Every structure is written in C-alpha cells, then in structure tokens.
Short mmCIF file of C-alpha atoms in Angstrom, two decimals:
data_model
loop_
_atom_site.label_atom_id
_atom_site.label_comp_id
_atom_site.label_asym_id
_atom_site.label_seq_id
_atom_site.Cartn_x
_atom_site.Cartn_y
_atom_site.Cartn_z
CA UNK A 1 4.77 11.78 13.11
CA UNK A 2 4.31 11.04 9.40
CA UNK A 3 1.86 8.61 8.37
CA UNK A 4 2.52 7.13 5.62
CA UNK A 5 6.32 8.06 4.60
CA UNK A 6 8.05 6.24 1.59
CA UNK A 7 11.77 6.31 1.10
CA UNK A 8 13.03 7.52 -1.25
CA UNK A 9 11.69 10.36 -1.97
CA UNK A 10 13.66 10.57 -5.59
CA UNK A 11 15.15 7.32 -7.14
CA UNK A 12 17.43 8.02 -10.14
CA UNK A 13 18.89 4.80 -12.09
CA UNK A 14 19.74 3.54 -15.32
CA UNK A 15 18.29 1.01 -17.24
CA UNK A 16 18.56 -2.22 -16.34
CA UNK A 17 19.19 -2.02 -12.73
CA UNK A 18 16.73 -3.49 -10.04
CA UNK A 19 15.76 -0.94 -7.35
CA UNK A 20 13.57 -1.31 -4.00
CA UNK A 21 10.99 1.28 -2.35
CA UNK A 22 10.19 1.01 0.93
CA UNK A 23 6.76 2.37 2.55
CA UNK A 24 5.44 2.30 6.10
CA UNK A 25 2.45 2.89 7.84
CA UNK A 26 1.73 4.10 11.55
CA UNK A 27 -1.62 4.14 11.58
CA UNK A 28 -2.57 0.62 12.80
CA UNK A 29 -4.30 0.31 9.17
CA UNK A 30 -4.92 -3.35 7.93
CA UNK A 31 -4.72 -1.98 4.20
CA UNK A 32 -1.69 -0.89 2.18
CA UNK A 33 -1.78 -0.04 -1.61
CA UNK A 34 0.54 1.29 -4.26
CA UNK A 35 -0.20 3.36 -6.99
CA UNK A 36 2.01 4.69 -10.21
CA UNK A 37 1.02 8.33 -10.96
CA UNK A 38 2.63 8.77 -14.68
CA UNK A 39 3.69 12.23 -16.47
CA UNK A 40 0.35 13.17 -17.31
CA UNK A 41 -0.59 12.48 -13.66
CA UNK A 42 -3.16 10.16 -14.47
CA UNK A 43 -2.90 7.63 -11.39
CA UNK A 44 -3.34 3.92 -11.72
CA UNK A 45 -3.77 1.23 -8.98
CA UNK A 46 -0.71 -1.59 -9.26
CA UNK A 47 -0.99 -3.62 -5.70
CA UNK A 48 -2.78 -3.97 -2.65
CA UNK A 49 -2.35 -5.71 0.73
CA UNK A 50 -4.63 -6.46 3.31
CA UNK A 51 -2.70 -7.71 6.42
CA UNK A 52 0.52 -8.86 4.49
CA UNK A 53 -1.89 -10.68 1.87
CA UNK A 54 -2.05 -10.31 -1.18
CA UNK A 55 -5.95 -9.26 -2.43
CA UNK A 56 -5.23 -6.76 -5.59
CA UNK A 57 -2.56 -7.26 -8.30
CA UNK A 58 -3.79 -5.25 -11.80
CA UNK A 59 -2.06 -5.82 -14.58
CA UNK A 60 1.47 -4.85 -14.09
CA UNK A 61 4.86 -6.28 -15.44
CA UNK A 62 5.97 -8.86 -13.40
CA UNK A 63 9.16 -7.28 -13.16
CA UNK A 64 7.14 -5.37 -10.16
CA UNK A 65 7.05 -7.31 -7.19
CA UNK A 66 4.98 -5.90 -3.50
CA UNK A 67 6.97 -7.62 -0.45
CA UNK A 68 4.94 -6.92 2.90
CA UNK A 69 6.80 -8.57 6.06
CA UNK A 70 4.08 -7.02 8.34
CA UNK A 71 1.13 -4.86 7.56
CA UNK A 72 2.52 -1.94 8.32
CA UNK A 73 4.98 -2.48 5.97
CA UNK A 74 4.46 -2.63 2.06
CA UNK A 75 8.08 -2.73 -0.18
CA UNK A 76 8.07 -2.29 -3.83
CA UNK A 77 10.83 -4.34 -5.90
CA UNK A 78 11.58 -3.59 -9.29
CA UNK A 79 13.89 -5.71 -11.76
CA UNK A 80 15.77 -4.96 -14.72
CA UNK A 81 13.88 -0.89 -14.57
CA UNK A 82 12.74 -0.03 -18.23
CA UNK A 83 12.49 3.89 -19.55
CA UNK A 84 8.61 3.16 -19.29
CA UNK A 85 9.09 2.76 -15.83
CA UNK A 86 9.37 6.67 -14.86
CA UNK A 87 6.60 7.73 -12.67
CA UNK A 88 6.15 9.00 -9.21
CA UNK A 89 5.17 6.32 -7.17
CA UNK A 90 2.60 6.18 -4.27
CA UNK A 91 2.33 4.08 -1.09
CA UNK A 92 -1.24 4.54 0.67
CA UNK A 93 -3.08 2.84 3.39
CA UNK A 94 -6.68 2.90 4.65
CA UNK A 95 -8.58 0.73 7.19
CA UNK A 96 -10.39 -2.51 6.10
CA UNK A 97 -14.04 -2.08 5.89
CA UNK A 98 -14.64 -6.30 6.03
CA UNK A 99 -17.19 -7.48 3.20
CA UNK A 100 -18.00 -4.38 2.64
CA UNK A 101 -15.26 -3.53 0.66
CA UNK A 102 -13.52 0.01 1.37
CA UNK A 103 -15.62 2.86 2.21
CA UNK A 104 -12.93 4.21 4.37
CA UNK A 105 -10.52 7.15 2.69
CA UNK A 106 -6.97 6.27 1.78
CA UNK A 107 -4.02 7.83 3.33
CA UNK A 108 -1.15 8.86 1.09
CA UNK A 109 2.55 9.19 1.09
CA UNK A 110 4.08 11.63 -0.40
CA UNK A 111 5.83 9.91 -3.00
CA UNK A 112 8.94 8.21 -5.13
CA UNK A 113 9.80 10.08 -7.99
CA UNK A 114 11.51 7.37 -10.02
CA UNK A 115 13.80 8.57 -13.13
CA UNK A 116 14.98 5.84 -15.73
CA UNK A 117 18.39 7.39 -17.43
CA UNK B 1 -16.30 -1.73 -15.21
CA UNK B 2 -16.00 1.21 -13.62
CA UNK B 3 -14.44 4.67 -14.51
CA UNK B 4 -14.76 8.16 -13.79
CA UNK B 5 -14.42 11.18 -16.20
CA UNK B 6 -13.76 14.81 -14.81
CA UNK B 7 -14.49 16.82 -18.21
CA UNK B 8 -12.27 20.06 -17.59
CA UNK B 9 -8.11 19.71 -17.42
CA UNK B 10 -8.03 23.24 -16.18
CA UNK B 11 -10.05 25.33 -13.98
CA UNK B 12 -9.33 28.93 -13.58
CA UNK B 13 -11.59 31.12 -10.78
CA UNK B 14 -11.06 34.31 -9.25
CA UNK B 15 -10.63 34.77 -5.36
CA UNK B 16 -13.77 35.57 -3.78
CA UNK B 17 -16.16 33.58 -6.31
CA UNK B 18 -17.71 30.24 -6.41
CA UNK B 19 -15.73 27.25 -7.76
CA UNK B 20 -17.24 23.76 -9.38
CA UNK B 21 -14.86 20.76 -10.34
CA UNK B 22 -17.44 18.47 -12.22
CA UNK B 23 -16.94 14.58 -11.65
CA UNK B 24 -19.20 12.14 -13.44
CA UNK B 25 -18.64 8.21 -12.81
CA UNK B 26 -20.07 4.46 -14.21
CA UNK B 27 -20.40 1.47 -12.07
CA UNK B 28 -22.81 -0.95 -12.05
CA UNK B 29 -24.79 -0.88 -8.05
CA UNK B 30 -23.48 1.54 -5.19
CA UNK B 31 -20.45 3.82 -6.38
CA UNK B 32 -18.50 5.07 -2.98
CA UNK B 33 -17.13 8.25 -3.83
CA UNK B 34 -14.48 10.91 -2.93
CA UNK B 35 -12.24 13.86 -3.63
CA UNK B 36 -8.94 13.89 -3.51
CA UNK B 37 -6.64 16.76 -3.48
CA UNK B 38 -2.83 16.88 -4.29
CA UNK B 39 -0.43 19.55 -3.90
CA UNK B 40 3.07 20.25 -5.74
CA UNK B 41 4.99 17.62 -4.72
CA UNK B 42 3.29 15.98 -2.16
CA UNK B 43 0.52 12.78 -1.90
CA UNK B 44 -2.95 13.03 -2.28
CA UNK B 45 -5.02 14.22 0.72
CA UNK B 46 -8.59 12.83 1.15
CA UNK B 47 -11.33 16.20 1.00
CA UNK B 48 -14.61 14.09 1.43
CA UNK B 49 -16.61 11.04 0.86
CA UNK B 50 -20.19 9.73 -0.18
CA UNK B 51 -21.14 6.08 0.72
CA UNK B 52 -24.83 6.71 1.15
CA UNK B 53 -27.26 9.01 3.22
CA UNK B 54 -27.49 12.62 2.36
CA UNK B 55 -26.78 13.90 -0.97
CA UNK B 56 -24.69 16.47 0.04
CA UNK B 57 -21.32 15.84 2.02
CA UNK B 58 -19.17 18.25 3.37
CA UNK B 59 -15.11 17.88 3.82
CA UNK B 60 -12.20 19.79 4.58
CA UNK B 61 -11.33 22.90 3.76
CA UNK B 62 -14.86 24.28 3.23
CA UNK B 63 -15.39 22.10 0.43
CA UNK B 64 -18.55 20.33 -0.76
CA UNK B 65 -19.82 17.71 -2.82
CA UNK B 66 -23.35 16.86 -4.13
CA UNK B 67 -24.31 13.20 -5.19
CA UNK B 68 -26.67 13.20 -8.14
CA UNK B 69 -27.65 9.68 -8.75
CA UNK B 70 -29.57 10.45 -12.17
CA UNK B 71 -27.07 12.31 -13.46
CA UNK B 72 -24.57 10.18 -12.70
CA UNK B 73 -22.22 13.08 -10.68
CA UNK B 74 -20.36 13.89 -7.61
CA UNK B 75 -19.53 17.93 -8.45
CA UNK B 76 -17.11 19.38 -5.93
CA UNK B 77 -18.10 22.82 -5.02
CA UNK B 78 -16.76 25.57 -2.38
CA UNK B 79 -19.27 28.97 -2.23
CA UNK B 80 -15.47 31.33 -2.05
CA UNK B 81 -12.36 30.32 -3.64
CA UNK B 82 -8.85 30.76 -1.96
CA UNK B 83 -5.71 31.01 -3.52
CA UNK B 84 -4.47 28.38 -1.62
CA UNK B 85 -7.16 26.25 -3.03
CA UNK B 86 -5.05 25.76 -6.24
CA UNK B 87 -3.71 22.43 -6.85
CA UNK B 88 -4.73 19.22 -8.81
CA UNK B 89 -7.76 17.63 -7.64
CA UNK B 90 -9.30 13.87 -8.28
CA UNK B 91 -12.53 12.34 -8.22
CA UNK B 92 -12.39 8.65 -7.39
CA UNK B 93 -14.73 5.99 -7.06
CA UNK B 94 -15.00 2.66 -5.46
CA UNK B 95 -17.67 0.44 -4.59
CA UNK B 96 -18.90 -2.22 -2.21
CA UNK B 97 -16.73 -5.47 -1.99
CA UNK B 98 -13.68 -3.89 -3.67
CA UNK B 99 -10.95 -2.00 -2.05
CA UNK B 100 -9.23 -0.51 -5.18
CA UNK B 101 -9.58 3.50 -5.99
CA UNK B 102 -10.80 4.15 -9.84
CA UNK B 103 -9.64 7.64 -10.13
CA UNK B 104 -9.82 10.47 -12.74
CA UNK B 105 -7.79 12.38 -14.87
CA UNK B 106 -7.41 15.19 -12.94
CA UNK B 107 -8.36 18.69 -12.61
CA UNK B 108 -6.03 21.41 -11.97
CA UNK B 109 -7.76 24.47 -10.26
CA UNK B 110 -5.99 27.74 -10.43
CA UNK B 111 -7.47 30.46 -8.05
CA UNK B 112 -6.75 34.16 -9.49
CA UNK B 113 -5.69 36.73 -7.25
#
C-alpha cells in the first residue's frame, strides 16, 4: 500500500539516450511535484502539477519534460540525458490548500537514482 | 526570494542527551514551515509543520520545533536522542499562495551509542 512509489528505483544509461520515470500517487492528492536531489543532497524543486496542470516549472533544461495523464499520475521524460543529469530523483504529492497556497506536508517517494555512463 | 540556511553539515550527539538541528529562513510575509527527515535510501518523511498558532509544534517521533519570528528560526529539538534518530534532516519553507518547498542544505545527525 505504497503511497507514492516511482519506478525505477535505479536508472543506468549512457549519454545521449532519452529515458522516462514514472510516479503514482494513491492518496486522492490533487498535487504532484518532482524534485532532483544532486550528490551533495542539496534538493531542488523542477515541476509541479495540480490536477494534470501545469502551475510550477523552475528553471530546468527543456530536455525535461512532466507528462501527467491524470492526477494521480506525474511521468518524467528526459531527452538526449547529459553527465549533469545524475541525481536521485523525487516524485511527491500533497493536497491542494486552494488560494492559500500549500500548508499541507508533502508525501515522498522513495526515489530514482539516475546514473549517466 | 526565499531561502533557508541550516548552519551545521554534521551533528554528532550521544544517546540519552538533548539534540538541536538549527534552521533559520527569509521570506518576505508568512513563512510555512517544516522538517523533513530522510533515511539511507529512501524519500523524505514529513516530522512537523508551523503555519501559524503556537510557537511550538510537535511531530513524529518525539520531535519538536520552536518558531522564533525575531530571530528568524524554526530549531528542531528532541529532549533524548535515539540512535535511530540518525539520518539527514531538512528544514523547508513555503509560504502562502505558493505550493513549491524551498529547502535546506541538509543536516546529517549522527546519534552516538
């Protein structure tokens, strides 16, 4: 009964290659987010969704693209992968506070550990 | 803009004693706040929150967090340590009308035997 799961868990590729990761929610949460957590484990916001819509997109290559057919659902595409591009990656979701912006804690998968050869 | 600074990489305490993991922030109006705790391997699991109210939340695990508004600071504390307290631990911030986390470098707490 995992909340948040993200497959795969490890990702190894060469350069050049494009490569998806998929994330999914059950816990009826309007909100889905990833985040890129680099070797220093410093964390960093890239996307987020609020019920398949786009509302958050910091300033990442667009060689990174968020697909979300349904909001439980957020996919992460990446094209022609770079050596920069190593990172664990994190899917997380959270219920919509409205106007009030987010008050309400994220939930967390447990990760994509992505390795660029 | 927004960011949060947690001043100490490393935090060593001994079983038994009192632990701090210090957590200043900057926003302009109503920071929400939380700790965030992540394990070897895993995601990061949500400890406790301030939004507004009492100065002092409590969370999981025993934890504890006091809101200092003057100082600027959201300090996690727990009065007895735990072995299995050790991991890496994150202050974040966010605040009203935005749903993205600003989070911290990290502080990785090591409880001694």
């Amino acid at each position: 009964d995992t909340a948040v799961s993200q497959t795969p868990k490890y990702l190894v590729t060469q350069m050049g290659n494009d490569k998806s990761i998929k994330c999914e929610q059950n816990l009826g949460h309007d909100t889905m987010y990833w985040y890129k957590q680099d070797s220093k484990k410093f964390l960093k916001i890239m996307f987020s969704y609020n019920n398949k819509e786009l509302i958050i997109n910091e300033t990442v290559p667009n060689r990174f693209s968020p697909k979300s057919p349904d909001k439980a659902h957020l996919n992460l595409h990446i094209n022609s992968l770079e050596l920069g591009d190593s990172a664990v990656y994190f899917c997380a979701s959270s219920q919509e506070a409205g106007t009030l912006g987010s008050n309400q804690p994220q939930h967390f998968g447990d990760g994509t550990r992505l390795s660029i050869l | 803009a927004q960011s949060v600074a947690q001043p100490e990489d490393q935090v060593n305490v001994a079983e038994g004693n009192p632990l701090t993991v210090k957590c200043t922030y900057s926003v302009s109006g109503n920071p929400y706040l939380f700790w965030y705790v992540q394990y070897p391997n895993r995601g990061l699991q949500f400890l406790l929150k301030y939004i507004t109210g009492d100065n002092l939340v409590k969370g999981s695990y025993g934890f504890e967090a006091e809101f200092n508004k003057s100082q600027t600071s959201f300090h996690l504390k727990k009065p007895s340590a735990l072995v299995s307290d050790s991991a890496l631990y994150f202050c974040a911030l966010t605040k009203g009308g935005a749903n993205n986390l600003f989070f911290g470098t990290g502080t990785r707490l090591t409880v001694i035997p």
